[in-house]
């Protein structure tokens, strides 16, 4: 019994030492909080993928696929007689939704990845190419134009009796397929105050972050507003250079 009691005491002491060691480790502010107002913006657009090997949308089930192709041809000066619209078949075309995240501080002419997902009943987007598709934000403005060949990261092989499929064939990605056409204006360097948004609500952590910032800047500039927000006054030395 004495040995068991001694072992129990040792384990408790060891556990306390581990806790002290873990709490003593320094954590970066960037790991604990985000800067309020600095975030990604989601974009979305509707487009066409062409060049499919007969795995595109069916005109019977996806009527808007034919309408989209007709509208695209009309925009290019090609008129399809109204009486022949219902006779069109485009098994090498698929309607898709294109999505992307527009990072903060990105500039016109920069490129980003876009995600392409089938809307209709296309069997596969393998080998397809996305035609020029404007991507819009929540305000309705176009920020990115996407175009290029898809990479689906999978394949499908069909035999006489059975087939093999790897990964999801109705979703693909275009690396650097989005070209930024419009920037998001921000006056970050002109801010008089910066707010940190804690990733987890904790009054103690917010207070400690404010304390460490004041200690580093050697001034009483940071204060915890609540368990989620730390407000920092930009020092005179960093005016018009808040990123410094």
Tab-separated table of N, CA, C and O in Angstrom, residues 38-166:
chain	number	residue	atom	x	y	z
A	38	UNK	N	-9.436	41.980	-41.556
A	38	UNK	CA	-8.498	41.338	-42.490
A	38	UNK	C	-8.946	39.895	-42.658
A	38	UNK	O	-8.699	39.050	-41.796
A	39	UNK	N	-9.600	39.606	-43.762
A	39	UNK	CA	-10.170	38.279	-43.976
A	39	UNK	C	-10.340	38.010	-45.459
A	39	UNK	O	-10.204	38.909	-46.294
A	40	UNK	N	-10.641	36.750	-45.787
A	40	UNK	CA	-10.952	36.370	-47.167
A	40	UNK	C	-12.392	36.739	-47.493
A	40	UNK	O	-13.240	36.855	-46.607
A	41	UNK	N	-12.662	36.898	-48.780
A	41	UNK	CA	-14.015	37.159	-49.256
A	41	UNK	C	-14.395	36.079	-50.260
A	41	UNK	O	-13.620	35.762	-51.168
A	42	UNK	N	-15.583	35.523	-50.115
A	42	UNK	CA	-16.009	34.424	-50.969
A	42	UNK	C	-16.596	34.935	-52.272
A	42	UNK	O	-17.360	35.905	-52.294
A	43	UNK	N	-16.250	34.253	-53.366
A	43	UNK	CA	-16.715	34.604	-54.701
A	43	UNK	C	-17.412	33.409	-55.334
A	43	UNK	O	-17.101	32.252	-55.008
A	44	UNK	N	-18.333	33.681	-56.263
A	44	UNK	CA	-19.057	32.604	-56.931
A	44	UNK	C	-19.433	33.039	-58.347
A	44	UNK	O	-19.621	34.228	-58.620
A	45	UNK	N	-19.506	32.054	-59.252
A	45	UNK	CA	-19.889	32.336	-60.628
A	45	UNK	C	-20.448	31.089	-61.292
A	45	UNK	O	-20.240	29.962	-60.821
A	46	UNK	N	-21.175	31.301	-62.389
A	46	UNK	CA	-21.784	30.202	-63.146
A	46	UNK	C	-21.132	30.143	-64.514
A	46	UNK	O	-21.015	31.171	-65.198
A	47	UNK	N	-20.660	28.945	-64.912
A	47	UNK	CA	-19.946	28.853	-66.174
A	47	UNK	C	-20.132	27.531	-66.880
A	47	UNK	O	-20.954	26.688	-66.485
A	48	UNK	N	-19.351	27.362	-67.941
A	48	UNK	CA	-19.410	26.168	-68.772
A	48	UNK	C	-18.044	25.503	-68.842
A	48	UNK	O	-17.014	26.182	-68.975
A	49	UNK	N	-18.054	24.186	-68.756
A	49	UNK	CA	-16.857	23.390	-68.992
A	49	UNK	C	-17.049	22.656	-70.312
A	49	UNK	O	-18.063	21.973	-70.515
A	50	UNK	N	-16.093	22.789	-71.210
A	50	UNK	CA	-16.191	22.152	-72.515
A	50	UNK	C	-15.066	21.129	-72.687
A	50	UNK	O	-14.171	21.025	-71.840
A	51	UNK	N	-15.135	20.381	-73.786
A	51	UNK	CA	-14.075	19.428	-74.099
A	51	UNK	C	-14.201	18.091	-73.402
A	51	UNK	O	-13.238	17.327	-73.362
A	52	UNK	N	-15.378	17.792	-72.867
A	52	UNK	CA	-15.573	16.519	-72.187
A	52	UNK	C	-15.802	15.395	-73.208
A	52	UNK	O	-16.343	15.629	-74.292
A	53	UNK	N	-15.414	14.193	-72.847
A	53	UNK	CA	-15.529	13.045	-73.754
A	53	UNK	C	-16.885	12.372	-73.588
A	53	UNK	O	-16.991	11.216	-73.167
A	54	UNK	N	-17.951	13.136	-73.897
A	54	UNK	CA	-19.291	12.572	-73.812
A	54	UNK	C	-19.797	12.374	-72.406
A	54	UNK	O	-20.766	11.636	-72.186
A	55	UNK	N	-19.185	13.038	-71.426
A	55	UNK	CA	-19.588	12.867	-70.021
A	55	UNK	C	-20.263	14.116	-69.469
A	55	UNK	O	-20.366	14.282	-68.259
A	56	UNK	N	-20.701	15.009	-70.357
A	56	UNK	CA	-21.312	16.255	-69.914
A	56	UNK	C	-22.782	16.110	-69.576
A	56	UNK	O	-23.314	15.008	-69.418
A	57	UNK	N	-23.467	17.263	-69.474
A	57	UNK	CA	-24.894	17.279	-69.120
A	57	UNK	C	-25.741	16.711	-70.261
A	57	UNK	O	-25.399	16.847	-71.441
A	58	UNK	N	-26.842	16.101	-69.881
A	58	UNK	CA	-27.805	15.630	-70.878
A	58	UNK	C	-28.850	16.713	-71.111
A	58	UNK	O	-29.341	17.338	-70.164
A	59	UNK	N	-29.199	16.948	-72.379
A	59	UNK	CA	-30.143	18.005	-72.722
A	59	UNK	C	-31.539	17.696	-72.197
A	59	UNK	O	-32.337	18.602	-71.957
A	60	UNK	N	-31.850	16.413	-71.980
A	60	UNK	CA	-33.189	16.023	-71.523
A	60	UNK	C	-33.406	16.448	-70.076
A	60	UNK	O	-34.442	17.009	-69.710
A	61	UNK	N	-32.412	16.197	-69.223
A	61	UNK	CA	-32.563	16.469	-67.791
A	61	UNK	C	-32.087	17.861	-67.387
A	61	UNK	O	-32.553	18.406	-66.387
A	62	UNK	N	-31.170	18.422	-68.128
A	62	UNK	CA	-30.583	19.718	-67.765
A	62	UNK	C	-30.860	20.699	-68.907
A	62	UNK	O	-30.018	20.925	-69.775
A	63	UNK	N	-32.039	21.287	-68.912
A	63	UNK	CA	-32.453	22.177	-70.002
A	63	UNK	C	-31.619	23.454	-70.041
A	63	UNK	O	-31.367	24.017	-71.107
A	64	UNK	N	-31.193	23.940	-68.856
A	64	UNK	CA	-30.461	25.194	-68.823
A	64	UNK	C	-29.053	25.050	-69.394
A	64	UNK	O	-28.391	26.045	-69.688
A	65	UNK	N	-28.577	23.825	-69.558
A	65	UNK	CA	-27.270	23.633	-70.189
A	65	UNK	C	-27.307	24.098	-71.632
A	65	UNK	O	-26.407	24.806	-72.102
A	66	UNK	N	-28.379	23.722	-72.361
A	66	UNK	CA	-28.530	24.156	-73.747
A	66	UNK	C	-28.738	25.661	-73.815
A	66	UNK	O	-28.172	26.350	-74.669
A	67	UNK	N	-29.547	26.213	-72.882
A	67	UNK	CA	-29.778	27.652	-72.864
A	67	UNK	C	-28.470	28.417	-72.651
A	67	UNK	O	-28.237	29.467	-73.265
A	68	UNK	N	-27.617	27.912	-71.772
A	68	UNK	CA	-26.345	28.578	-71.497
A	68	UNK	C	-25.444	28.573	-72.719
A	68	UNK	O	-24.804	29.581	-73.040
A	69	UNK	N	-25.394	27.445	-73.410
A	69	UNK	CA	-24.577	27.358	-74.627
A	69	UNK	C	-25.113	28.303	-75.694
A	69	UNK	O	-24.343	29.013	-76.370
A	70	UNK	N	-26.440	28.339	-75.869
A	70	UNK	CA	-27.050	29.232	-76.862
A	70	UNK	C	-26.748	30.690	-76.543
A	70	UNK	O	-26.423	31.487	-77.437
A	71	UNK	N	-26.837	31.065	-75.280
A	71	UNK	CA	-26.538	32.445	-74.873
A	71	UNK	C	-25.070	32.787	-75.128
A	71	UNK	O	-24.747	33.913	-75.549
A	72	UNK	N	-24.179	31.823	-74.874
A	72	UNK	CA	-22.758	32.062	-75.112
A	72	UNK	C	-22.491	32.255	-76.606
A	72	UNK	O	-21.750	33.162	-77.007
A	73	UNK	N	-23.113	31.401	-77.440
A	73	UNK	CA	-22.928	31.531	-78.880
A	73	UNK	C	-23.485	32.856	-79.391
A	73	UNK	O	-22.900	33.497	-80.279
A	74	UNK	N	-24.620	33.285	-78.820
A	74	UNK	CA	-25.224	34.559	-79.220
A	74	UNK	C	-24.308	35.725	-78.886
A	74	UNK	O	-24.192	36.687	-79.660
A	75	UNK	N	-23.651	35.647	-77.732
A	75	UNK	CA	-22.726	36.710	-77.341
A	75	UNK	C	-21.527	36.778	-78.275
A	75	UNK	O	-20.879	37.827	-78.390
A	76	UNK	N	-21.222	35.681	-78.956
A	76	UNK	CA	-20.103	35.644	-79.893
A	76	UNK	C	-20.545	35.878	-81.331
A	76	UNK	O	-19.776	35.679	-82.269
A	77	UNK	N	-21.808	36.254	-81.511
A	77	UNK	CA	-22.292	36.577	-82.835
A	77	UNK	C	-22.850	35.409	-83.621
A	77	UNK	O	-23.070	35.522	-84.828
A	78	UNK	N	-23.069	34.270	-82.960
A	78	UNK	CA	-23.607	33.087	-83.630
A	78	UNK	C	-25.052	32.894	-83.172
A	78	UNK	O	-25.313	32.715	-81.977
A	79	UNK	N	-25.972	32.931	-84.105
A	79	UNK	CA	-27.388	32.810	-83.781
A	79	UNK	C	-27.882	31.401	-84.081
A	79	UNK	O	-27.698	30.900	-85.194
A	80	UNK	N	-28.498	30.782	-83.099
A	80	UNK	CA	-29.083	29.455	-83.266
A	80	UNK	C	-30.575	29.627	-83.520
A	80	UNK	O	-31.272	30.244	-82.711
A	81	UNK	N	-31.095	29.130	-84.640
A	81	UNK	CA	-32.531	29.260	-84.923
A	81	UNK	C	-33.369	28.701	-83.776
A	81	UNK	O	-33.054	27.643	-83.226
A	82	UNK	N	-34.409	29.423	-83.383
A	82	UNK	CA	-35.230	29.021	-82.243
A	82	UNK	C	-35.841	27.638	-82.423
A	82	UNK	O	-36.039	26.901	-81.459
A	83	UNK	N	-36.144	27.261	-83.675
A	83	UNK	CA	-36.749	25.960	-83.906
A	83	UNK	C	-35.803	24.807	-83.738
A	83	UNK	O	-36.236	23.643	-83.663
A	84	UNK	N	-34.483	25.085	-83.683
A	84	UNK	CA	-33.500	24.021	-83.564
A	84	UNK	C	-32.870	23.934	-82.176
A	84	UNK	O	-32.018	23.082	-81.944
A	85	UNK	N	-33.281	24.817	-81.285
A	85	UNK	CA	-32.682	24.815	-79.947
A	85	UNK	C	-32.927	23.493	-79.235
A	85	UNK	O	-32.031	22.907	-78.615
A	86	UNK	N	-34.159	22.987	-79.334
A	86	UNK	CA	-34.498	21.745	-78.635
A	86	UNK	C	-33.837	20.515	-79.249
A	86	UNK	O	-33.849	19.436	-78.656
A	87	UNK	N	-33.261	20.673	-80.433
A	87	UNK	CA	-32.623	19.543	-81.087
A	87	UNK	C	-31.128	19.469	-80.788
A	87	UNK	O	-30.468	18.510	-81.173
A	88	UNK	N	-30.614	20.470	-80.109
A	88	UNK	CA	-29.175	20.509	-79.830
A	88	UNK	C	-28.785	19.471	-78.779
A	88	UNK	O	-29.522	19.216	-77.830
A	89	UNK	N	-27.613	18.888	-78.960
A	89	UNK	CA	-27.062	17.933	-78.004
A	89	UNK	C	-25.601	18.301	-77.757
A	89	UNK	O	-24.816	18.400	-78.702
A	90	UNK	N	-25.261	18.529	-76.510
A	90	UNK	CA	-23.888	18.902	-76.161
A	90	UNK	C	-23.392	18.006	-75.030
A	90	UNK	O	-23.263	18.433	-73.881
A	91	UNK	N	-23.110	16.767	-75.335
A	91	UNK	CA	-22.646	15.839	-74.300
A	91	UNK	C	-21.210	16.128	-73.860
A	91	UNK	O	-20.730	15.546	-72.904
A	92	UNK	N	-20.534	17.029	-74.580
A	92	UNK	CA	-19.172	17.387	-74.183
A	92	UNK	C	-19.136	18.700	-73.409
A	92	UNK	O	-18.083	19.296	-73.227
A	93	UNK	N	-20.311	19.161	-72.954
A	93	UNK	CA	-20.418	20.424	-72.214
A	93	UNK	C	-21.114	20.182	-70.874
A	93	UNK	O	-22.059	19.403	-70.793
A	94	UNK	N	-20.638	20.846	-69.822
A	94	UNK	CA	-21.251	20.728	-68.495
A	94	UNK	C	-21.391	22.104	-67.870
A	94	UNK	O	-20.488	22.949	-67.981
A	95	UNK	N	-22.524	22.343	-67.228
A	95	UNK	CA	-22.721	23.593	-66.483
A	95	UNK	C	-22.126	23.417	-65.088
A	95	UNK	O	-22.275	22.364	-64.457
A	96	UNK	N	-21.452	24.447	-64.598
A	96	UNK	CA	-20.732	24.344	-63.329
A	96	UNK	C	-20.882	25.626	-62.519
A	96	UNK	O	-21.165	26.703	-63.064
A	97	UNK	N	-20.692	25.486	-61.227
A	97	UNK	CA	-20.540	26.640	-60.341
A	97	UNK	C	-19.062	26.750	-59.995
A	97	UNK	O	-18.418	25.752	-59.652
A	98	UNK	N	-18.550	27.962	-60.072
A	98	UNK	CA	-17.132	28.214	-59.809
A	98	UNK	C	-17.020	29.063	-58.545
A	98	UNK	O	-17.686	30.100	-58.436
A	99	UNK	N	-16.219	28.631	-57.611
A	99	UNK	CA	-16.053	29.350	-56.338
A	99	UNK	C	-14.575	29.613	-56.065
A	99	UNK	O	-13.693	28.899	-56.553
A	100	UNK	N	-14.322	30.647	-55.272
A	100	UNK	CA	-12.951	31.000	-54.902
A	100	UNK	C	-12.987	31.896	-53.676
A	100	UNK	O	-14.018	32.495	-53.350
A	101	UNK	N	-11.865	31.965	-52.989
A	101	UNK	CA	-11.685	32.879	-51.861
A	101	UNK	C	-10.728	33.988	-52.280
A	101	UNK	O	-9.606	33.718	-52.737
A	102	UNK	N	-11.177	35.228	-52.133
A	102	UNK	CA	-10.354	36.384	-52.467
A	102	UNK	C	-9.621	36.843	-51.208
A	102	UNK	O	-10.239	37.382	-50.283
A	103	UNK	N	-8.297	36.637	-51.139
A	103	UNK	CA	-7.561	37.000	-49.922
A	103	UNK	C	-7.497	38.511	-49.710
A	103	UNK	O	-7.658	39.297	-50.644
A	104	UNK	N	-7.265	38.900	-48.480
A	104	UNK	CA	-7.076	40.314	-48.166
A	104	UNK	C	-5.783	40.820	-48.797
A	104	UNK	O	-4.810	40.073	-48.949
A	105	UNK	N	-5.784	42.078	-49.210
A	105	UNK	CA	-4.624	42.788	-49.759
A	105	UNK	C	-4.163	42.245	-51.113
A	105	UNK	O	-3.062	42.566	-51.556
A	106	UNK	N	-4.960	41.400	-51.777
A	106	UNK	CA	-4.566	40.907	-53.089
A	106	UNK	C	-4.679	42.042	-54.098
A	106	UNK	O	-5.498	42.962	-53.934
A	107	UNK	N	-3.870	41.988	-55.149
A	107	UNK	CA	-3.791	43.092	-56.095
A	107	UNK	C	-4.246	42.672	-57.487
A	107	UNK	O	-4.216	41.494	-57.846
A	108	UNK	N	-4.657	43.646	-58.279
A	108	UNK	CA	-5.098	43.404	-59.643
A	108	UNK	C	-3.977	42.757	-60.444
A	108	UNK	O	-2.836	43.205	-60.423
A	109	UNK	N	-4.309	41.683	-61.147
A	109	UNK	CA	-3.315	40.946	-61.918
A	109	UNK	C	-2.788	39.722	-61.200
A	109	UNK	O	-2.158	38.867	-61.830
A	110	UNK	N	-3.035	39.613	-59.884
A	110	UNK	CA	-2.638	38.411	-59.145
A	110	UNK	C	-3.532	37.236	-59.537
A	110	UNK	O	-4.647	37.423	-60.039
A	111	UNK	N	-3.042	36.037	-59.302
A	111	UNK	CA	-3.808	34.842	-59.625
A	111	UNK	C	-4.098	34.024	-58.374
A	111	UNK	O	-3.354	34.077	-57.393
A	112	UNK	N	-5.205	33.274	-58.431
A	112	UNK	CA	-5.580	32.411	-57.323
A	112	UNK	C	-6.265	31.156	-57.851
A	112	UNK	O	-6.695	31.096	-59.001
A	113	UNK	N	-6.352	30.139	-57.013
A	113	UNK	CA	-6.989	28.881	-57.393
A	113	UNK	C	-8.505	29.017	-57.352
A	113	UNK	O	-9.049	29.762	-56.527
A	114	UNK	N	-9.180	28.283	-58.229
A	114	UNK	CA	-10.642	28.260	-58.240
A	114	UNK	C	-11.119	26.818	-58.193
A	114	UNK	O	-10.440	25.902	-58.668
A	115	UNK	N	-12.294	26.621	-57.616
A	115	UNK	CA	-12.900	25.303	-57.495
A	115	UNK	C	-14.119	25.239	-58.410
A	115	UNK	O	-14.965	26.133	-58.395
A	116	UNK	N	-14.196	24.173	-59.207
A	116	UNK	CA	-15.264	24.018	-60.196
A	116	UNK	C	-16.096	22.789	-59.830
A	116	UNK	O	-15.560	21.695	-59.671
A	117	UNK	N	-17.438	22.971	-59.704
A	117	UNK	CA	-18.328	21.880	-59.293
A	117	UNK	C	-19.487	21.774	-60.275
A	117	UNK	O	-20.097	22.773	-60.647
A	118	UNK	N	-19.802	20.543	-60.675
A	118	UNK	CA	-20.877	20.306	-61.622
A	118	UNK	C	-22.225	20.663	-61.020
A	118	UNK	O	-22.503	20.381	-59.854
A	119	UNK	N	-23.089	21.287	-61.851
A	119	UNK	CA	-24.437	21.654	-61.426
A	119	UNK	C	-25.460	20.648	-61.943
A	119	UNK	O	-26.425	20.304	-61.261
A	120	UNK	N	-25.252	20.171	-63.171
A	120	UNK	CA	-26.197	19.259	-63.803
A	120	UNK	C	-25.898	17.800	-63.507
A	120	UNK	O	-25.435	17.456	-62.422
A	121	UNK	N	-26.134	16.961	-64.511
A	121	UNK	CA	-25.947	15.518	-64.323
A	121	UNK	C	-24.721	14.991	-65.049
A	121	UNK	O	-24.696	13.837	-65.501
A	122	UNK	N	-23.695	15.832	-65.223
A	122	UNK	CA	-22.461	15.395	-65.871
A	122	UNK	C	-21.840	14.244	-65.087
A	122	UNK	O	-21.789	14.267	-63.857
A	123	UNK	N	-21.363	13.248	-65.816
A	123	UNK	CA	-20.751	12.087	-65.178
A	123	UNK	C	-19.324	12.364	-64.725
A	123	UNK	O	-18.858	11.788	-63.748
A	124	UNK	N	-18.634	13.213	-65.462
A	124	UNK	CA	-17.252	13.516	-65.124
A	124	UNK	C	-16.832	14.826	-65.766
A	124	UNK	O	-17.270	15.159	-66.874
A	125	UNK	N	-15.959	15.573	-65.078
A	125	UNK	CA	-15.363	16.791	-65.620
A	125	UNK	C	-13.937	16.551	-66.093
A	125	UNK	O	-13.223	17.499	-66.428
A	126	UNK	N	-13.539	15.302	-66.140
A	126	UNK	CA	-12.177	14.947	-66.514
A	126	UNK	C	-11.860	15.407	-67.933
A	126	UNK	O	-12.613	15.164	-68.876
A	127	UNK	N	-10.734	16.093	-68.093
A	127	UNK	CA	-10.292	16.570	-69.394
A	127	UNK	C	-10.960	17.836	-69.855
A	127	UNK	O	-10.708	18.293	-70.978
A	128	UNK	N	-11.818	18.439	-69.028
A	128	UNK	CA	-12.554	19.617	-69.448
A	128	UNK	C	-11.793	20.917	-69.250
A	128	UNK	O	-10.808	20.988	-68.505
A	129	UNK	N	-12.271	21.953	-69.930
A	129	UNK	CA	-11.693	23.295	-69.826
A	129	UNK	C	-12.800	24.285	-69.489
A	129	UNK	O	-13.838	24.327	-70.165
A	130	UNK	N	-12.589	25.061	-68.452
A	130	UNK	CA	-13.560	26.077	-68.057
A	130	UNK	C	-13.436	27.287	-68.965
A	130	UNK	O	-12.340	27.823	-69.162
A	131	UNK	N	-14.573	27.717	-69.535
A	131	UNK	CA	-14.588	28.950	-70.317
A	131	UNK	C	-14.628	30.159	-69.385
A	131	UNK	O	-14.997	30.042	-68.217
A	132	UNK	N	-14.252	31.319	-69.914
A	132	UNK	CA	-14.149	32.540	-69.109
A	132	UNK	C	-15.413	32.763	-68.275
A	132	UNK	O	-16.513	32.910	-68.808
A	133	UNK	N	-15.218	32.788	-66.973
A	133	UNK	CA	-16.337	32.898	-66.032
A	133	UNK	C	-16.080	34.018	-65.027
A	133	UNK	O	-15.093	33.969	-64.292
A	134	UNK	N	-16.917	35.046	-64.980
A	134	UNK	CA	-16.749	36.097	-63.964
A	134	UNK	C	-17.194	35.597	-62.588
A	134	UNK	O	-18.246	34.975	-62.461
A	135	UNK	N	-16.394	35.886	-61.586
A	135	UNK	CA	-16.722	35.523	-60.209
A	135	UNK	C	-17.079	36.790	-59.438
A	135	UNK	O	-16.309	37.756	-59.418
A	136	UNK	N	-18.241	36.762	-58.811
A	136	UNK	CA	-18.763	37.946	-58.137
A	136	UNK	C	-18.785	37.762	-56.622
A	136	UNK	O	-18.863	36.645	-56.113
A	137	UNK	N	-18.740	38.894	-55.935
A	137	UNK	CA	-18.833	38.889	-54.484
A	137	UNK	C	-20.270	39.090	-54.040
A	137	UNK	O	-21.203	39.152	-54.842
A	138	UNK	N	-20.455	39.207	-52.722
A	138	UNK	CA	-21.802	39.392	-52.176
A	138	UNK	C	-22.428	40.716	-52.623
A	138	UNK	O	-23.649	40.860	-52.609
A	139	UNK	N	-21.601	41.679	-53.045
A	139	UNK	CA	-22.114	42.974	-53.491
A	139	UNK	C	-22.500	42.977	-54.967
A	139	UNK	O	-22.961	43.995	-55.486
A	140	UNK	N	-22.300	41.836	-55.650
A	140	UNK	CA	-22.660	41.740	-57.054
A	140	UNK	C	-21.586	42.199	-58.016
A	140	UNK	O	-21.769	42.089	-59.236
A	141	UNK	N	-20.474	42.716	-57.531
A	141	UNK	CA	-19.389	43.172	-58.400
A	141	UNK	C	-18.491	42.000	-58.787
A	141	UNK	O	-18.309	41.062	-58.012
A	142	UNK	N	-17.909	42.079	-59.992
A	142	UNK	CA	-16.984	41.054	-60.465
A	142	UNK	C	-15.574	41.383	-59.997
A	142	UNK	O	-15.055	42.473	-60.283
A	143	UNK	N	-14.951	40.439	-59.287
A	143	UNK	CA	-13.604	40.646	-58.766
A	143	UNK	C	-12.566	39.760	-59.452
A	143	UNK	O	-11.393	40.119	-59.512
A	144	UNK	N	-13.000	38.610	-59.942
A	144	UNK	CA	-12.074	37.642	-60.541
A	144	UNK	C	-12.707	37.073	-61.802
A	144	UNK	O	-13.930	36.887	-61.872
A	145	UNK	N	-11.881	36.807	-62.813
A	145	UNK	CA	-12.310	36.088	-64.011
A	145	UNK	C	-11.532	34.780	-64.059
A	145	UNK	O	-10.294	34.792	-63.985
A	146	UNK	N	-12.263	33.660	-64.168
A	146	UNK	CA	-11.638	32.333	-64.123
A	146	UNK	C	-11.722	31.653	-65.477
A	146	UNK	O	-12.715	31.786	-66.203
A	147	UNK	N	-10.666	30.912	-65.811
A	147	UNK	CA	-10.635	30.159	-67.057
A	147	UNK	C	-9.442	29.204	-67.021
A	147	UNK	O	-8.430	29.497	-66.393
A	148	UNK	N	-9.589	28.058	-67.701
A	148	UNK	CA	-8.451	27.155	-67.801
A	148	UNK	C	-8.832	25.692	-67.688
A	148	UNK	O	-9.991	25.343	-67.423
A	149	UNK	N	-7.858	24.786	-67.896
A	149	UNK	CA	-8.094	23.340	-67.826
A	149	UNK	C	-8.240	22.864	-66.387
A	149	UNK	O	-7.546	23.344	-65.482
A	150	UNK	N	-9.135	21.890	-66.190
A	150	UNK	CA	-9.415	21.380	-64.850
A	150	UNK	C	-8.492	20.221	-64.482
A	150	UNK	O	-8.075	19.444	-65.344
A	151	UNK	N	-8.233	20.113	-63.210
A	151	UNK	CA	-7.553	18.945	-62.655
A	151	UNK	C	-8.465	18.370	-61.581
A	151	UNK	O	-8.763	19.028	-60.583
A	152	UNK	N	-8.943	17.138	-61.792
A	152	UNK	CA	-9.908	16.555	-60.858
A	152	UNK	C	-9.248	15.613	-59.860
A	152	UNK	O	-9.876	15.171	-58.915
A	153	UNK	N	-7.991	15.263	-60.067
A	153	UNK	CA	-7.292	14.406	-59.114
A	153	UNK	C	-7.879	13.014	-59.006
A	153	UNK	O	-7.820	12.386	-57.954
A	154	UNK	N	-8.485	12.520	-60.075
A	154	UNK	CA	-9.082	11.192	-60.055
A	154	UNK	C	-9.269	10.666	-61.457
A	154	UNK	O	-8.890	11.304	-62.439
A	155	UNK	N	-9.863	9.501	-61.563
A	155	UNK	CA	-10.105	8.917	-62.875
A	155	UNK	C	-11.233	7.909	-62.773
A	155	UNK	O	-11.617	7.464	-61.682
A	156	UNK	N	-11.772	7.542	-63.943
A	156	UNK	CA	-12.823	6.535	-64.023
A	156	UNK	C	-12.575	5.667	-65.246
A	156	UNK	O	-12.405	6.188	-66.354
A	157	UNK	N	-12.518	4.368	-65.027
A	157	UNK	CA	-12.300	3.406	-66.113
A	157	UNK	C	-13.444	2.405	-66.090
A	157	UNK	O	-13.691	1.751	-65.069
A	158	UNK	N	-14.136	2.289	-67.204
A	158	UNK	CA	-15.280	1.384	-67.304
A	158	UNK	C	-14.961	0.234	-68.244
A	158	UNK	O	-14.562	0.450	-69.389
A	159	UNK	N	-15.130	-1.000	-67.758
A	159	UNK	CA	-14.949	-2.192	-68.570
A	159	UNK	C	-16.281	-2.783	-68.980
A	159	UNK	O	-17.341	-2.195	-68.770
A	160	UNK	N	-16.231	-3.957	-69.546
A	160	UNK	CA	-17.461	-4.591	-70.005
A	160	UNK	C	-18.354	-5.018	-68.850
A	160	UNK	O	-19.580	-4.907	-68.915
A	161	UNK	N	-17.748	-5.509	-67.780
A	161	UNK	CA	-18.516	-6.022	-66.650
A	161	UNK	C	-18.423	-5.148	-65.402
A	161	UNK	O	-19.312	-5.176	-64.554
A	162	UNK	N	-17.338	-4.419	-65.257
A	162	UNK	CA	-17.146	-3.606	-64.062
A	162	UNK	C	-16.252	-2.422	-64.378
A	162	UNK	O	-15.640	-2.357	-65.448
A	163	UNK	N	-16.198	-1.491	-63.437
A	163	UNK	CA	-15.375	-0.305	-63.635
A	163	UNK	C	-14.637	0.069	-62.355
A	163	UNK	O	-14.899	-0.463	-61.277
A	164	UNK	N	-13.706	0.989	-62.521
A	164	UNK	CA	-12.909	1.474	-61.393
A	164	UNK	C	-12.975	2.995	-61.381
A	164	UNK	O	-12.815	3.641	-62.425
A	165	UNK	N	-13.248	3.581	-60.222
A	165	UNK	CA	-13.304	5.033	-60.077
A	165	UNK	C	-12.516	5.450	-58.850
A	165	UNK	O	-12.616	4.830	-57.799
A	166	UNK	N	-11.732	6.513	-58.997
A	166	UNK	CA	-10.966	7.064	-57.886
A	166	UNK	C	-11.317	8.525	-57.703
A	166	UNK	O	-11.307	9.301	-58.670
